[in-house]
Coordinates of C-alpha atoms and ligand atoms in Angstrom, one line a residue:
X1046 CA -18.1 -8.5 262.7
X1047 CA -17.2 -12.2 262.8
X1048 CA -13.7 -13.6 263.1
X1049 CA -13.9 -14.8 259.5
X1050 CA -14.5 -11.2 258.4
X1051 CA -11.5 -9.9 260.4
X1052 CA -9.3 -12.6 258.9
X1053 CA -10.3 -11.6 255.3
X1054 CA -9.5 -7.9 255.9
X1055 CA -6.4 -6.9 254.1
X1056 CA -3.5 -7.1 256.6
X1057 CA -1.8 -4.0 254.9
X1058 CA -5.0 -2.0 255.6
X1059 CA -5.0 -3.0 259.2
X1060 CA -1.3 -2.2 259.5
X1061 CA -1.8 1.3 258.1
X1062 CA -4.5 2.0 260.7
X1063 CA -2.3 0.5 263.5
X1064 CA 0.7 2.6 262.4
X1065 CA -1.3 5.8 262.2
X1066 CA -3.0 5.2 265.6
X1067 CA 0.5 4.7 267.1
X1068 CA 1.7 7.9 265.4
X1069 CA 1.7 10.1 268.5
X1070 CA 3.7 7.4 270.3
X1071 CA 6.3 7.5 267.6
X1072 CA 6.5 11.3 268.0
X1073 CA 6.9 10.9 271.8
X1074 CA 9.6 8.3 271.3
X1075 CA 11.5 10.9 269.2
X1076 CA 10.9 13.5 271.9
X1077 CA 12.4 11.2 274.6
X1078 CA 15.4 10.5 272.4
X1079 CA 16.1 14.2 272.0
X1080 CA 15.5 15.0 275.7
X1081 CA 17.8 12.2 276.8
X1082 CA 20.5 13.1 274.2
X1083 CA 20.4 9.6 272.8
X1084 CA 21.8 10.3 269.4
X1085 CA 24.8 12.1 270.9
X1086 CA 25.4 9.2 273.3
X1087 CA 25.0 6.4 270.8
X1088 CA 27.1 7.9 268.0
X1089 CA 28.2 6.4 264.7
X1090 CA 29.9 3.3 265.9
X1091 CA 28.1 0.5 267.8
X1092 CA 27.6 1.3 271.4
X1093 CA 26.1 -0.9 274.2
X1094 CA 22.7 0.2 275.6
X1095 CA 24.0 -0.3 279.1
X1096 CA 26.7 2.3 278.5
X1097 CA 24.3 4.7 276.8
X1098 CA 22.0 4.3 279.9
X1099 CA 24.8 5.0 282.3
X1100 CA 25.8 8.2 280.4
X1101 CA 22.2 9.3 280.2
X1102 CA 21.6 8.7 283.9
X1103 CA 18.9 6.2 282.9
X1104 CA 17.8 2.7 283.8
X1105 CA 19.5 0.1 281.5
X1106 CA 16.5 -2.0 280.6
X1107 CA 14.1 0.9 279.7
X1108 CA 16.9 2.5 277.7
X1109 CA 17.4 -0.7 275.8
X1110 CA 13.7 -0.7 275.0
X1111 CA 13.8 2.9 273.9
X1112 CA 16.8 2.2 271.6
X1113 CA 15.0 -0.8 270.1
X1114 CA 11.9 1.3 269.5
X1115 CA 14.1 3.9 267.8
X1116 CA 15.6 1.1 265.7
X1117 CA 12.1 0.0 264.7
X1118 CA 11.5 3.6 263.6
X1119 CA 14.7 3.6 261.4
X1120 CA 16.6 6.0 263.5
X1121 CA 19.1 3.5 265.0
X1122 CA 20.6 0.2 263.9
X1123 CA 21.1 -2.8 266.2
X1124 CA 24.3 -4.6 265.2
X1125 CA 24.5 -7.3 267.9
X1126 CA 22.0 -7.8 270.7
X1127 CA 22.0 -4.6 272.7
X1128 CA 24.6 -2.7 270.6
X1129 CA 23.4 0.3 268.5
X1130 CA 24.6 3.0 266.1
X1131 CA 22.8 6.0 264.7
X1132 CA 21.4 5.9 261.1
X1133 CA 21.7 8.9 258.8
X1134 CA 18.0 9.8 259.5
X1135 CA 18.5 9.4 263.3
X1136 CA 21.6 11.7 263.1
X1137 CA 19.2 14.6 262.2
X1138 CA 18.1 14.5 265.9
X1139 CA 21.7 15.4 267.0
X1140 CA 21.3 19.0 268.2
X1141 CA 24.9 20.0 267.2
X1142 CA 24.4 19.5 263.4
X1143 CA 23.7 22.5 261.1
X1144 CA 20.8 20.5 259.6
X1145 CA 19.6 19.3 263.0
X1146 CA 15.8 18.8 263.5
X1147 CA 16.1 18.4 267.3
X1148 CA 14.4 21.7 268.2
X1149 CA 11.8 21.0 265.6
X1150 CA 11.0 17.6 267.2
X1151 CA 11.0 19.2 270.7
X1152 CA 8.6 21.9 269.7
X1153 CA 6.1 19.8 267.7
X1154 CA 5.9 17.2 270.6
X1155 CA 5.5 19.9 273.3
X1156 CA 2.4 19.8 275.4
X1157 CA 1.8 23.4 274.2
X1158 CA 1.3 22.0 270.7
X1159 CA 0.0 18.5 271.5
X1160 CA -2.7 19.4 274.0
X1161 CA -4.8 21.4 271.6
X1162 CA -4.7 18.4 269.2
X1163 CA -6.6 16.4 271.8
X1164 CA -9.5 18.7 270.9
X1165 CA -9.3 18.5 267.1
X1166 CA -12.9 17.1 266.9
X1167 CA -14.1 20.2 268.9
X1168 CA -12.3 22.5 266.5
X1169 CA -13.8 20.7 263.5
X1170 CA -17.3 20.9 265.1
X1171 CA -17.1 24.5 266.1
X1172 CA -14.3 26.1 264.0
X1173 CA -12.9 27.4 267.2
X1174 CA -9.2 27.5 268.1
X1175 CA -8.7 24.6 270.6
X1176 CA -5.4 26.2 271.9
X1177 CA -7.2 29.3 273.1
X1178 CA -9.8 27.2 275.0
X1179 CA -7.2 24.9 276.6
X1180 CA -4.7 27.7 277.5
X1181 CA -7.0 30.6 278.0
X1182 CA -4.9 32.8 275.6
X1183 CA -3.8 32.7 272.0
X1184 CA -0.6 30.8 270.9
X1185 CA 1.7 33.8 270.3
X1186 CA 0.6 35.5 273.5
X1187 CA 1.4 32.2 275.3
X1188 CA 4.8 32.3 273.7
X1189 CA 5.4 35.9 274.9
X1190 CA 4.5 34.8 278.4
X1191 CA 6.8 31.7 278.3
X1192 CA 10.3 32.8 277.1
X1193 CA 11.8 29.2 277.2
X1194 CA 9.0 27.9 275.0
X1195 CA 9.4 31.0 272.8
X1196 CA 13.1 30.2 272.4
X1197 CA 12.1 26.6 271.5
X1198 CA 9.7 27.9 268.9
X1199 CA 12.2 30.2 267.3
X1200 CA 14.7 27.4 267.2
X1201 CA 12.2 25.0 265.6
X1202 CA 11.2 27.6 263.0
X1203 CA 14.8 28.2 262.2
X1204 CA 15.4 24.4 261.7
X1205 CA 12.3 24.0 259.7
X1206 CA 13.4 27.0 257.4
X1207 CA 17.0 26.0 256.9
X1208 CA 16.3 23.9 253.7
X1209 CA 14.2 26.8 252.2
X1210 CA 17.0 29.3 253.2
X1211 CA 19.5 27.2 251.2
X1212 CA 17.2 26.9 248.1
X1213 CA 15.4 30.3 247.9
X1214 CA 18.4 32.5 247.1
X1215 CA 18.9 30.5 243.8
X1216 CA 15.2 29.9 243.0
X1217 CA 14.2 33.6 242.7
X1218 CA 15.9 36.6 241.0
X1219 CA 16.8 38.7 244.0
X1220 CA 19.1 40.9 241.7
X1221 CA 16.0 42.9 240.6
X1222 CA 15.6 44.3 244.2
X1223 CA 17.7 46.4 246.5
X1224 CA 16.2 45.9 249.9
X1225 CA 14.1 43.0 251.3
X1226 CA 11.9 43.0 254.5
X1227 CA 11.2 39.6 255.9
X1228 CA 7.8 40.1 257.5
X1229 CA 7.5 37.8 260.5
X1230 CA 11.1 36.7 259.7
X1231 CA 11.8 35.1 263.1
X1232 CA 15.4 34.4 263.9
X1233 CA 16.5 35.6 260.5
X1234 CA 17.6 32.2 259.1
X1235 CA 15.8 32.8 255.7
X1236 CA 16.9 36.4 255.3
X1237 CA 20.5 35.5 256.2
X1238 CA 20.5 32.9 253.4
X1239 CA 19.3 35.4 250.9
X1240 CA 21.7 38.2 252.0
X1241 CA 24.7 35.9 252.1
X1242 CA 24.0 34.8 248.5
X1243 CA 23.2 38.3 247.2
X1244 CA 25.8 40.8 248.4
X1245 CA 24.0 43.7 246.7
X1246 CA 21.0 43.4 248.9
X1247 CA 20.2 44.9 252.3
X1248 CA 17.5 43.6 254.6
X1249 CA 15.1 44.1 257.5
X1250 CA 13.6 41.5 259.8
X1251 CA 10.2 42.6 261.2
X1252 CA 8.9 40.4 264.1
X1253 CA 7.8 40.7 267.7
X1254 CA 10.3 41.3 270.4
X1255 CA 10.2 37.6 271.3
X1256 CA 10.5 36.5 267.7
X1257 CA 13.6 38.6 267.3
X1258 CA 15.3 37.2 270.5
X1259 CA 17.9 35.2 268.5
X1260 CA 18.0 37.3 265.3
X1261 CA 21.0 39.5 266.2
X1262 CA 23.0 36.3 266.8
X1263 CA 22.0 34.8 263.5
X1264 CA 23.1 37.9 261.6
X1265 CA 26.3 38.4 263.6
X1266 CA 27.3 34.7 263.1
X1267 CA 26.9 35.1 259.3
X1268 CA 28.7 38.5 259.3
X1269 CA 25.5 40.2 258.1
X1270 CA 24.8 42.5 261.0
X1271 CA 25.9 45.6 259.0
X1272 CA 23.5 44.8 256.1
X1273 CA 20.4 44.0 258.1
X1274 CA 18.3 45.9 260.6
X1275 CA 15.8 44.4 263.0
X1276 CA 12.4 46.0 263.7
X1277 CA 10.3 44.9 266.7
X1278 CA 6.7 45.5 265.7
X1279 CA 3.3 44.2 265.0
X1280 CA 2.3 43.4 261.4
X1281 CA -1.3 43.9 262.3
X1282 CA -0.5 47.6 263.0
X1283 CA 2.0 48.3 260.2
X1284 CA 4.9 47.1 258.0
X1285 CA 7.9 49.3 257.7
X1286 CA 8.3 51.2 254.4
X1287 CA 11.6 51.4 252.5
X1288 CA 12.0 48.0 250.9
X1289 CA 11.1 47.0 247.3
X1290 CA 10.6 43.3 248.2
X1291 CA 8.4 42.0 251.1
X1292 CA 9.0 38.4 252.0
X1293 CA 6.5 36.4 254.0
X1294 CA 7.4 32.8 254.7
X1295 CA 5.1 30.6 256.8
X1296 CA 3.3 33.7 258.1
X1297 CA 0.0 33.9 256.4
X1298 CA -0.9 30.3 257.2
X1299 CA -0.9 31.2 260.9
X1300 CA -3.9 33.4 260.3
X1301 CA -7.5 33.6 259.2
X1302 CA -8.3 35.1 255.8
X1303 CA -9.3 38.4 257.3
X1304 CA -6.1 38.6 259.3
X1305 CA -4.0 37.5 256.3
X1306 CA -5.6 40.4 254.3
X1307 CA -4.7 42.9 257.1
X1308 CA -1.0 41.8 257.0
X1309 CA -0.9 41.9 253.2
X1310 CA -2.7 45.3 253.1
X1311 CA 0.1 46.7 255.3
X1312 CA 2.6 45.3 252.8
X1313 CA 0.6 46.8 250.0
X1314 CA 0.5 50.3 251.7
X1315 CA 4.3 50.5 251.7
X1316 CA 5.0 48.8 248.4
X1317 CA 6.8 51.1 246.0
X1318 CA 6.2 51.1 242.2
X1319 CA 7.9 47.9 240.8
X1320 CA 7.8 46.4 244.3
X1321 CA 6.9 42.8 245.0
X1322 CA 5.3 40.7 247.7
X1323 CA 6.8 37.2 247.8
X1324 CA 4.9 34.6 249.8
X1325 CA 6.7 31.3 250.5
X1326 CA 4.2 28.7 251.6
X1327 CA 2.8 25.4 250.4
X1328 CA 0.0 25.8 247.8
X1329 CA -2.6 23.1 248.1
X1330 CA -3.9 21.6 244.9
X1331 CA -7.7 21.8 244.3
X1332 CA -8.0 18.1 244.9
X1333 CA -5.7 16.2 247.2
X1334 CA -2.9 14.7 245.1
X1335 CA -1.4 11.5 246.5
X1336 CA 0.8 10.6 243.6
X1337 CA 4.3 9.6 244.8
X1338 CA 6.1 12.6 243.2
X1339 CA 4.0 15.3 244.8
X1340 CA 2.9 13.8 248.2
X1341 CA 4.7 14.8 251.3
X1342 CA 3.1 12.0 253.3
X1343 CA 0.1 14.3 254.0
X1344 CA 2.3 16.6 256.1
X1345 CA 0.9 19.8 254.5
X1346 CA -2.7 18.7 255.4
X1347 CA -1.6 17.9 259.0
X1348 CA 0.0 21.3 259.1
X1349 CA -3.4 22.7 258.0
X1350 CA -5.1 21.0 260.9
X1351 CA -2.3 22.2 263.2
X1352 CA -3.2 25.7 262.1
X1353 CA -6.8 25.0 262.8
X1354 CA -6.3 23.8 266.4
X1355 CA -3.4 25.9 267.5
X1356 CA -3.6 29.3 265.8
X1357 CA -6.8 29.5 263.7
X1358 CA -4.9 29.8 260.4
X1359 CA -4.9 27.5 257.3
X1360 CA -3.0 26.3 254.4
X1361 CA -4.4 27.6 251.1
X1362 CA -4.9 26.8 247.4
X1363 CA -3.7 29.1 244.6
X1364 CA -7.2 30.6 244.3
X1365 CA -7.4 31.2 248.1
X1366 CA -4.1 33.0 248.0
X1367 CA -5.3 35.0 245.0
X1368 CA -8.4 36.0 246.9
X1369 CA -6.6 37.2 250.0
X1370 CA -4.2 39.1 247.8
X1371 CA -7.1 40.7 245.8
X1372 CA -8.8 41.8 249.0
X1373 CA -5.5 43.5 250.1
X1374 CA -5.1 45.4 246.8
X1375 CA -2.6 43.0 245.3
X1376 CA -2.7 40.8 242.2
X1377 CA -1.2 37.3 242.4
X1378 CA 1.0 37.1 239.3
X1379 CA 2.7 33.7 239.6
X1380 CA 3.1 30.5 241.6
X1381 CA 6.3 28.5 241.1
X1382 CA 7.4 25.4 243.1
X1383 CA 10.5 26.3 245.2
X1384 CA 12.1 23.0 244.3
X1385 CA 10.8 19.8 242.8
X1386 CA 10.9 18.1 246.2
X1387 CA 9.8 20.8 248.6
X1388 CA 6.1 21.4 249.3
X1389 CA 6.8 25.2 249.3
X1390 CA 6.0 27.5 246.4
X1391 CA 7.0 31.0 245.5
X1392 CA 3.8 33.1 245.3
X1393 CA 4.4 36.5 243.7
X1394 CA 2.0 39.4 244.1
X1395 CA 2.2 43.0 242.9
X1396 CA 0.1 46.2 243.6
X1397 CA -3.1 46.5 241.7
Ligands
SAM452 C1 5.5 30.4 261.8 S1 6.6 31.6 262.3 C2 7.5 31.8 260.8 C3 8.9 32.4 261.0 C4 9.7 32.5 259.7 N1 9.1 33.4 258.7 C5 10.0 31.1 259.1 O1 9.4 30.8 258.1 O2 10.8 30.4 259.7 C6 5.7 33.0 262.4 C7 6.4 34.3 262.8 O3 5.5 35.4 262.9 C8 5.8 36.1 264.0 N2 4.7 36.9 264.5 C9 3.6 36.5 265.1 N3 2.7 37.5 265.3 C10 3.3 38.6 264.9 C11 3.0 40.0 264.8 N4 1.8 40.4 265.3 N5 3.8 40.9 264.3 C12 5.0 40.5 263.8 N6 5.4 39.2 263.8 C13 4.6 38.3 264.3 C14 6.3 35.1 265.0 O4 7.0 35.6 266.1 C15 7.1 34.1 264.1 O5 8.4 34.5 264.1

């Protein structure tokens, strides 16, 4: 290509590629901010970079450069040269907030997640799970062997679920049911939201022992311990009987179709007459829709690739959900968006 051809390329097109190619650097910049506690140290009123550096035990000049990069990303604002405050978006990286995304950022920038991504092309070529090749074990076994990472994962899932936990109790008629089991319910954030809004319900969280590490705390903090039991188990072996509603949020997308069918079949086996399986996941359209009101910036498709490289699962279309349900002895009866903004949908399935 000649220089003239480069000059005639649309600058916006080149900027897009540049921004995307620097995407992992932006993610690592967020990671550094969280690890150094930058948002807590900068705060809401203008603060000098040198003071932030001193409090963080960091070098002043590199700290200034980090703060300026965070400003470029929209997470800080520079008022006068070298003096910064946190923007509303940046404040979400503060670990102390109820709506914090600090653990979410830490987890999704962890080497444990990022290293498999370096082999995305291999996963695309072979269909194999890059994580298993890189680490010599599968993702959830790796978590079980690394309690700190597992705690990070549970925290990240909790933060990622908080918005759904606030919306779901009002987006679905829970009054038709008496007892709900959250299958793979993690630290209980979602079920706690449901139980708190519906005093007539009792609940169960089924998860691995590692997945349940923080669940007693979640329930105790919300005053729900008496209405919720915790079962450490394996949904590939069985799902406990006794509920009329089985909830699965962000669980099926971790697994292949065959594995998803096994989990759903175990739900089906214990589903009483009139019972319901409620899956909460994004539902991919048949064709990628990039119109402004439905796009989430492509995050659902990146999540799909994340499933490919790290766990071997996938995001699904309505028809793909219908198929795994059918193979498990369930009929998909409806798909409703959780909210207008969220990519999540409520996917209902009944026996038969
Ligand atoms: C992606 S997380 C979703 C957690 C939660 N439902 C949410 O949306 O925040 C998947 C959950 O499945 C749990 N899990 C993985 N393998 C499991 C198994 N074999 N049996 C039960 N739970 C399992 C994990 O511990 C984790 O809590």
